[in-house]
Coordinates of C-alpha atoms in Angstrom, one line a residue:
M5 CA 97.8 88.9 83.7
S6 CA 99.0 92.5 84.2
M7 CA 97.3 95.4 82.5
I8 CA 98.9 97.3 79.7
G9 CA 101.2 99.9 81.2
D10 CA 101.8 97.9 84.4
P11 CA 105.5 97.4 85.2
A12 CA 107.0 94.0 84.6
P13 CA 107.0 91.5 87.4
V14 CA 110.2 91.1 89.4
D15 CA 111.7 88.0 90.9
V16 CA 111.8 89.2 94.5
P17 CA 114.0 86.4 95.9
R18 CA 116.6 87.2 93.3
V19 CA 116.4 90.9 94.1
Q20 CA 116.8 90.1 97.8
R21 CA 119.9 88.0 97.1
R22 CA 121.4 90.7 95.0
T23 CA 120.6 93.3 97.6
L24 CA 122.3 91.3 100.3
R25 CA 125.4 90.9 98.2
L26 CA 125.5 94.6 97.4
L27 CA 125.0 95.6 101.0
F28 CA 127.7 93.1 102.2
G29 CA 130.2 94.7 99.8
T30 CA 129.4 98.3 100.7
Q31 CA 129.4 97.5 104.4
I32 CA 133.0 96.4 104.1
I33 CA 134.0 99.5 102.1
G34 CA 132.0 101.8 104.4
G35 CA 133.3 100.0 107.5
I36 CA 136.9 100.6 106.4
G37 CA 136.1 104.3 105.8
T38 CA 134.5 104.7 109.3
T39 CA 137.1 102.8 111.3
I40 CA 140.2 104.2 109.6
G41 CA 139.0 107.7 110.4
I42 CA 138.0 107.0 114.0
S43 CA 141.3 105.2 114.7
V44 CA 143.3 108.4 114.2
G45 CA 140.6 111.0 115.0
A46 CA 141.5 111.3 118.7
L47 CA 145.2 111.6 117.8
L48 CA 144.5 114.4 115.3
A49 CA 142.4 116.2 117.8
A50 CA 145.1 115.9 120.4
R51 CA 147.6 117.5 118.1
L52 CA 145.3 120.3 117.2
A53 CA 143.5 121.0 120.5
G54 CA 145.3 119.1 123.2
T55 CA 144.9 115.8 125.0
S56 CA 142.1 117.1 127.3
V57 CA 139.6 117.3 124.4
S58 CA 140.9 114.5 122.2
G59 CA 138.2 112.1 123.3
L60 CA 135.5 114.5 122.1
A61 CA 136.4 113.7 118.5
A62 CA 135.1 110.2 118.7
S63 CA 132.1 111.4 120.7
A64 CA 131.3 113.9 118.0
S65 CA 131.2 111.2 115.4
V66 CA 128.9 109.0 117.6
V67 CA 126.5 111.9 118.2
G68 CA 126.6 112.9 114.6
G69 CA 125.7 109.4 113.5
A70 CA 122.8 109.3 115.9
L71 CA 121.4 112.7 114.9
L72 CA 121.8 112.0 111.2
A73 CA 119.6 109.0 111.6
V74 CA 116.6 111.4 111.7
P75 CA 117.0 113.1 108.3
V76 CA 118.3 110.0 106.7
T77 CA 115.3 107.9 107.7
R78 CA 113.0 110.7 106.7
I79 CA 114.4 110.6 103.2
M80 CA 113.9 106.9 103.2
G81 CA 110.3 107.3 104.3
V82 CA 109.6 109.4 101.2
H83 CA 112.0 108.2 98.5
G84 CA 113.2 104.7 99.7
R85 CA 116.4 103.2 101.1
R86 CA 118.7 104.1 98.2
P87 CA 118.5 107.9 98.5
G88 CA 118.8 107.7 102.3
L89 CA 121.9 105.5 102.3
V90 CA 123.5 107.6 99.5
T91 CA 122.8 110.8 101.5
A92 CA 124.4 109.3 104.6
Y93 CA 127.5 108.3 102.8
L94 CA 127.8 111.7 101.0
T95 CA 127.5 113.4 104.4
G96 CA 130.3 111.2 105.8
T97 CA 132.4 112.2 102.7
L98 CA 131.8 115.9 103.4
G99 CA 132.7 115.4 107.0
A100 CA 136.0 113.6 106.2
L101 CA 137.0 116.4 103.8
L102 CA 136.2 119.0 106.5
V103 CA 138.5 117.1 108.9
V104 CA 141.3 117.2 106.3
A105 CA 140.6 121.0 105.9
A106 CA 140.8 121.4 109.7
A107 CA 144.2 119.5 109.7
V108 CA 145.5 121.9 107.0
T109 CA 144.2 125.1 108.7
G110 CA 144.6 124.1 112.3
W111 CA 141.0 125.3 113.0
V112 CA 139.6 123.2 115.8
P113 CA 135.9 124.1 115.4
L114 CA 136.1 122.8 111.8
L115 CA 137.6 119.6 113.1
F116 CA 134.7 118.9 115.4
A117 CA 132.1 120.0 112.7
G118 CA 133.8 117.5 110.3
M119 CA 133.7 114.7 112.9
L120 CA 130.0 115.4 113.5
L121 CA 129.3 115.0 109.8
F122 CA 131.7 112.1 109.6
G123 CA 129.1 110.2 111.6
G124 CA 127.2 109.9 108.3
G125 CA 129.3 106.8 107.5
S126 CA 128.2 105.2 110.7
A127 CA 124.6 106.1 110.1
A128 CA 124.7 104.4 106.7
N129 CA 126.3 101.3 108.1
L130 CA 123.6 101.0 110.8
Q131 CA 120.7 101.6 108.4
A132 CA 122.0 99.0 106.0
R133 CA 121.1 96.2 108.4
Y134 CA 117.4 97.3 108.2
T135 CA 117.6 97.5 104.4
A136 CA 118.6 93.8 104.5
V137 CA 115.3 92.7 105.9
D138 CA 112.8 94.8 103.8
L139 CA 112.3 91.8 101.5
A140 CA 113.5 89.0 103.7
E141 CA 111.3 86.0 104.4
P142 CA 110.1 86.1 108.0
A143 CA 112.0 82.9 109.0
R144 CA 115.3 84.3 107.6
R145 CA 115.1 88.0 108.9
G146 CA 117.5 87.4 111.8
R147 CA 120.1 85.6 109.7
Q148 CA 120.1 88.1 106.8
L149 CA 120.3 91.1 109.1
S150 CA 123.1 89.5 111.1
V151 CA 125.1 88.8 107.9
I152 CA 125.2 92.6 107.2
V153 CA 126.2 93.3 110.8
W154 CA 129.0 90.7 110.4
A155 CA 130.3 92.3 107.3
T156 CA 131.3 95.3 109.4
T157 CA 133.9 93.0 111.1
I158 CA 136.0 92.9 108.0
G159 CA 136.3 96.6 107.7
A160 CA 136.7 97.1 111.5
V161 CA 139.6 94.6 111.6
A162 CA 141.3 95.7 108.4
A163 CA 141.0 99.4 108.6
P164 CA 143.5 100.3 111.4
N165 CA 146.2 98.4 109.4
F166 CA 145.6 100.8 106.5
A167 CA 146.0 104.0 108.5
A168 CA 149.8 104.3 108.1
L169 CA 149.6 103.4 104.4
A170 CA 146.9 106.0 103.8
D171 CA 148.9 108.6 105.6
R172 CA 152.0 107.9 103.4
A173 CA 149.9 107.8 100.3
V174 CA 149.1 111.5 100.5
D175 CA 152.7 112.7 101.0
G176 CA 152.8 114.1 97.5
L177 CA 149.8 116.4 98.4
A178 CA 151.6 118.2 101.1
L179 CA 148.9 117.4 103.7
P180 CA 149.7 117.3 107.4
P181 CA 150.3 114.0 109.2
L182 CA 147.2 112.0 110.3
S183 CA 145.1 113.6 107.6
G184 CA 145.7 110.8 105.0
P185 CA 143.3 108.4 106.7
F186 CA 140.5 110.9 106.3
V187 CA 141.2 111.3 102.6
F188 CA 140.9 107.5 102.4
S189 CA 137.6 107.7 104.4
A190 CA 136.2 110.3 102.0
V191 CA 137.1 108.0 99.0
A192 CA 135.6 104.9 100.7
F193 CA 132.3 106.7 101.5
A194 CA 132.0 108.1 98.0
V195 CA 132.6 104.7 96.5
A196 CA 130.1 103.0 98.7
G197 CA 127.5 105.7 98.1
G198 CA 128.1 105.6 94.3
V199 CA 127.8 101.9 94.1
L200 CA 124.4 102.0 96.0
L201 CA 123.2 104.9 93.8
V202 CA 123.8 102.9 90.6
L203 CA 123.1 99.3 91.7
L204 CA 120.5 99.3 94.5
R205 CA 117.6 99.0 92.1
P206 CA 114.8 98.2 92.5
D207 CA 114.6 99.9 95.9
P208 CA 113.9 97.2 98.6
L209 CA 111.7 99.3 100.8
L210 CA 109.6 100.7 97.9
T211 CA 109.3 97.1 96.6
A212 CA 108.1 95.9 100.0
R213 CA 105.5 98.7 100.1
R214 CA 104.3 97.6 96.7
I215 CA 103.9 94.1 97.9
A216 CA 102.0 95.2 101.0
A217 CA 99.8 97.5 98.9
A218 CA 99.0 94.6 96.5
G219 CA 97.8 92.6 99.5
A220 CA 97.7 89.2 97.8
P221 CA 100.4 86.5 97.7
A222 CA 101.4 85.0 94.4
T223 CA 102.6 81.5 93.7
A224 CA 105.9 80.5 95.2
P225 CA 108.7 79.3 92.9
A226 CA 108.9 75.6 92.4
G227 CA 110.9 73.9 95.1
S228 CA 110.8 76.9 97.4
P229 CA 108.2 76.3 100.2
A230 CA 107.4 79.4 102.1
P231 CA 108.3 79.0 105.8
A232 CA 105.7 79.9 108.5
P233 CA 105.9 83.6 109.5
R234 CA 107.3 84.4 112.9
S235 CA 105.7 87.8 113.4
P236 CA 105.3 89.6 116.7
V237 CA 101.5 88.8 116.8
T238 CA 99.4 86.1 115.3
P239 CA 100.3 85.7 111.6
T240 CA 97.8 86.8 109.1
T241 CA 97.6 86.5 105.3
A242 CA 98.5 89.3 103.0
A243 CA 94.9 89.5 101.9
S244 CA 93.9 90.6 105.4
V245 CA 96.0 93.8 105.3
P246 CA 93.7 96.8 105.2
A247 CA 93.9 98.6 101.9
A248 CA 93.8 102.0 103.6
S249 CA 96.9 101.3 105.6
T250 CA 98.9 99.8 102.9
A251 CA 98.1 102.0 99.9
A252 CA 99.3 105.0 101.9
S253 CA 102.7 103.4 102.2
V254 CA 103.6 104.1 98.6
P255 CA 104.7 107.7 98.3
A256 CA 103.0 109.8 95.6
G257 CA 104.6 109.4 92.3
S258 CA 106.7 106.4 93.3
A259 CA 104.4 103.6 92.1
S260 CA 105.6 103.7 88.5
A261 CA 109.2 103.5 89.8
V262 CA 108.5 100.3 91.7
P263 CA 108.2 97.2 89.6
A264 CA 105.4 94.7 90.1
V265 CA 106.3 91.9 92.3
S266 CA 105.7 88.2 92.6
A267 CA 106.8 85.2 94.8
A268 CA 105.1 84.2 98.0
P269 CA 108.1 84.4 100.3
A270 CA 108.6 88.0 99.6
A271 CA 104.9 88.7 99.8
S272 CA 104.6 87.1 103.2
A273 CA 107.8 88.9 104.3
A274 CA 106.3 92.3 103.6
A275 CA 102.7 91.6 104.3
A276 CA 102.9 89.8 107.6
P277 CA 104.5 92.7 109.5
A278 CA 102.0 95.1 108.0
A279 CA 99.1 92.9 109.0
S280 CA 100.5 92.3 112.5
A281 CA 101.0 96.0 113.0
A282 CA 97.5 96.7 111.8
A283 CA 96.2 94.3 114.4
A284 CA 98.4 96.0 117.1
G285 CA 97.0 99.5 116.6
P286 CA 96.1 102.1 114.1
A287 CA 98.5 102.9 111.2
P288 CA 99.9 106.4 110.9
A289 CA 98.1 108.8 108.7
A290 CA 99.1 108.8 105.0
G291 CA 100.8 111.6 103.2
G292 CA 104.5 112.4 103.0
A293 CA 107.3 111.4 105.3
T294 CA 106.7 110.0 108.8
G295 CA 108.4 112.0 111.5
M296 CA 109.9 111.0 114.8
R297 CA 106.8 112.0 116.8
T298 CA 104.7 109.6 114.7
A299 CA 107.3 106.9 115.0
W300 CA 107.4 107.4 118.8
R301 CA 103.6 107.0 119.0
V302 CA 103.6 103.9 116.8
V303 CA 106.5 102.2 118.8
A304 CA 104.9 103.2 122.1
A305 CA 101.6 101.6 121.1
R306 CA 103.3 98.2 120.2
P307 CA 104.9 96.2 123.0
A308 CA 107.0 94.1 120.6
A309 CA 108.4 97.3 119.0
R310 CA 109.1 98.8 122.4
L311 CA 111.0 95.7 123.3
G312 CA 113.0 95.8 120.1
V313 CA 114.0 99.5 120.6
A314 CA 114.8 99.0 124.3
A315 CA 117.0 95.9 123.6
V316 CA 119.1 97.8 121.1
A317 CA 119.5 100.9 123.3
V318 CA 120.2 99.1 126.6
G319 CA 122.6 96.7 125.0
H320 CA 124.6 99.5 123.5
L321 CA 124.5 101.6 126.7
V322 CA 126.0 98.7 128.7
M323 CA 128.6 97.8 126.1
V324 CA 129.9 101.4 125.6
G325 CA 129.9 102.2 129.3
V326 CA 132.1 99.2 130.2
M327 CA 134.2 99.1 127.1
A328 CA 135.1 102.8 127.2
M329 CA 136.7 102.6 130.7
T330 CA 138.4 99.2 130.3
P331 CA 141.6 100.7 128.7
V332 CA 141.8 103.2 131.6
H333 CA 141.4 100.4 134.1
L334 CA 144.2 98.4 132.4
G335 CA 146.4 101.5 132.4
E336 CA 146.3 101.6 136.2
S337 CA 148.3 98.3 136.4
H338 CA 150.5 98.3 133.3
G339 CA 153.3 100.6 132.2
D340 CA 153.4 102.6 129.0
A341 CA 155.5 99.9 127.3
D342 CA 152.8 97.3 127.8
V343 CA 149.5 99.0 128.0
L344 CA 148.9 99.6 124.3
R345 CA 149.7 96.0 123.5
I346 CA 147.4 94.7 126.2
V347 CA 144.6 97.1 125.4
G348 CA 144.9 96.0 121.7
I349 CA 144.5 92.3 122.7
V350 CA 141.5 93.0 125.0
L351 CA 139.6 95.3 122.5
S352 CA 140.3 93.0 119.6
A353 CA 138.7 90.1 121.5
H354 CA 135.8 92.4 122.4
I355 CA 135.3 93.3 118.7
A356 CA 135.4 89.7 117.8
G357 CA 132.7 89.0 120.3
M358 CA 130.6 91.8 118.9
Y359 CA 130.7 90.8 115.2
A360 CA 132.4 87.5 114.5
L361 CA 129.4 85.3 115.7
A362 CA 126.7 87.6 114.4
P363 CA 125.5 85.0 111.8
V364 CA 125.2 82.5 114.6
V365 CA 123.2 85.0 116.7
G366 CA 121.0 85.6 113.6
W367 CA 120.4 81.9 113.2
L368 CA 119.4 81.6 116.8
T369 CA 117.1 84.6 116.5
D370 CA 115.2 82.8 113.7
R371 CA 115.4 79.4 115.3
L372 CA 114.6 80.2 119.0
G373 CA 112.7 83.5 118.6
R374 CA 113.4 87.1 119.1
R375 CA 112.6 87.4 122.9
P376 CA 114.7 84.3 124.0
V377 CA 117.8 85.7 122.2
I378 CA 117.2 89.2 123.8
L379 CA 117.0 87.6 127.2
G380 CA 120.1 85.5 126.4
G381 CA 121.9 88.7 125.4
V382 CA 120.9 90.3 128.7
G383 CA 122.3 87.3 130.6
L384 CA 125.5 87.6 128.7
L385 CA 125.7 91.3 129.5
V386 CA 125.2 90.7 133.2
A387 CA 127.8 87.9 133.2
A388 CA 130.2 90.2 131.4
C389 CA 129.8 92.8 134.1
A390 CA 130.2 90.2 136.8
V391 CA 133.4 88.8 135.3
A392 CA 135.0 92.2 134.3
G393 CA 133.9 93.9 137.5
T394 CA 135.6 91.2 139.7
A395 CA 138.6 90.7 137.5
G396 CA 140.8 93.2 139.2
H397 CA 143.8 93.6 137.0
D398 CA 143.7 90.0 135.8
T399 CA 144.1 90.5 132.0
V400 CA 142.7 87.0 131.1
R401 CA 139.5 87.5 133.1
L402 CA 139.1 91.0 131.5
V403 CA 139.4 89.4 128.1
V404 CA 136.7 86.9 129.0
G405 CA 134.5 89.7 130.3
L406 CA 134.9 91.8 127.2
V407 CA 134.2 88.9 124.9
L408 CA 131.0 88.2 126.8
L409 CA 130.1 91.9 126.6
G410 CA 130.5 91.8 122.8
L411 CA 128.4 88.7 122.5
G412 CA 125.6 90.2 124.7
W413 CA 125.7 93.3 122.5
S414 CA 125.4 91.2 119.4
A415 CA 122.4 89.3 120.7
T416 CA 120.5 92.4 121.8
M417 CA 121.4 94.3 118.6
V418 CA 120.4 91.5 116.1
A419 CA 117.3 90.2 117.9
G420 CA 116.1 93.7 118.8
S421 CA 116.6 95.1 115.3
T422 CA 114.8 92.2 113.8
L423 CA 111.9 92.4 116.2
L424 CA 111.5 96.2 115.6
S425 CA 111.5 95.8 111.9
E426 CA 108.7 93.3 111.9
S427 CA 106.6 95.0 114.6
V428 CA 105.7 98.2 112.8
P429 CA 103.7 99.1 109.7
V430 CA 105.8 99.3 106.5
E431 CA 105.0 103.0 106.0
V432 CA 106.5 103.9 109.4
R433 CA 109.3 101.4 109.4
P434 CA 112.2 103.8 108.4
A435 CA 111.2 106.4 110.9
S436 CA 110.9 103.8 113.7
Q437 CA 114.3 102.4 112.8
G438 CA 115.8 105.9 112.7
L439 CA 114.3 106.5 116.2
S440 CA 115.9 103.3 117.4
D441 CA 119.3 104.3 116.0
L442 CA 118.9 107.8 117.5
L443 CA 118.2 106.4 121.0
M444 CA 121.0 103.8 120.6
G445 CA 123.5 106.5 119.7
L446 CA 122.5 108.9 122.5
A447 CA 122.5 106.0 125.0
G448 CA 126.0 105.0 124.0
A449 CA 127.3 108.6 124.1
S450 CA 125.7 109.2 127.5
A451 CA 127.2 106.0 128.9
G452 CA 130.6 106.9 127.5
A453 CA 130.5 110.3 129.0
A454 CA 129.2 109.2 132.4
S455 CA 131.5 106.2 132.7
G456 CA 134.6 108.3 133.3
F457 CA 133.0 110.2 136.2
I458 CA 131.8 106.9 137.7
V459 CA 135.2 105.3 137.6
E460 CA 136.9 108.4 139.0
A461 CA 134.4 108.6 141.8
A462 CA 133.8 104.9 142.7
G463 CA 136.0 102.7 140.6
Y464 CA 135.7 100.2 137.7
P465 CA 133.9 97.5 139.7
V466 CA 131.1 100.0 140.6
L467 CA 130.8 100.9 136.9
N468 CA 130.2 97.3 136.0
L469 CA 127.6 96.9 138.9
L470 CA 125.7 100.0 137.6
A471 CA 125.9 98.6 134.0
A472 CA 124.4 95.3 135.2
I473 CA 121.6 97.1 137.0
A474 CA 120.8 99.0 133.9
T475 CA 119.6 95.8 132.3
V476 CA 116.8 95.2 134.9
P477 CA 114.1 97.3 133.1
L478 CA 114.9 95.5 129.8
T479 CA 114.6 92.2 131.5
A480 CA 111.2 93.1 133.0
L481 CA 109.9 94.4 129.6
A482 CA 111.1 91.2 127.9
L483 CA 109.4 89.0 130.4
R484 CA 106.1 90.9 130.0
V485 CA 105.9 91.0 126.2
R486 CA 104.6 88.0 124.4
V487 CA 106.3 87.5 121.1
L488 CA 105.8 84.6 118.7
R489 CA 108.8 82.7 117.4

């Protein structure tokens, strides 16, 4: 029986289902906002600044998304997921409006500043996958994270088809051509942020912290047997979580805002990672937000967390490096009349490989374990590099290679993100996830920038060879780290 003044209990499985539905919808809206802007960003940059710097528009968005992961996750560490996601979407809204202003004024620096902030939409989309597992049962973390990743597919596929319509829709506002999609992006980001602001209650991260701080499982709902945890080290009960490390995970003044919780699946979901992390090393000191330095130390001290971060970063590096130069490679053997059509087919197949089978990858992550799926993803990445690198100008083989590349990325992303989330204490989880997204974004941006020089100097096959070699350290790390299913 709760004491007088205690908050009312919450049905955590119901809250988790509601959270997943909410995230799924906002991922579609946010994905449309992100993709519709990126699809015309390079064209707008080419009109304002010339073709030579048009590629920097997309790069600015990628770098912006990576850098924004730092303040966004810091906000999450103090105030919860909801304020962090809303801040990211509002930053993307501001960036989209700055791009529109740049189109009106013709001021190029404003364009790139806007694209940098536009990355807030990407930052929100990436952080949403982690929000999906805050209250997830250990045996369902991979699947529930992958569903949110998969939701991005709908926005990514639909958005380019809306670009022309969005541009025509603002004709009455006397805006320059190609600025309409960014107006649409601003509206989409604002809607996604507004929905989360109003409906993402109770906050899943703060609720998970409250569960960990309580340190005692409750009775599971009838007919809902709790599955065995699949944590990165030997599973422990919630009661074994040290009070000193869990009580610190609830920010000052937030306890009253987080309802009391019950239900064993949710309790084991939040408590098992905390207990496992406590066994792996000392928890960070209490008090305020957890910074990147603390997150770096915590991740470095935990082999499973290191593997999760490395899987996400290396998978993204290989994918971006090869994918970025594939259209250029195709352009060497096809005329202007055909190249755009062929590039569209190849990249559409690649995107399908990245996202369409994400729920299957998530199921395998839960069924087979995190490490086997990461190693399987590495195998797919190497196979992709072998097929694409030896394809010459055979379009069919390039399609097969790019599909394998997308599947390998999906495996390392889903399994790596799941492993990281369950390998660190709950109080440092947002900062560690932000560190992972920062490294992922910087790895992708670096690979994209370097790939052009490599292809120009040595050719597309050498690029694929180097990309395959880049997976060797990840393979060695995965073979060394022992991770339970």
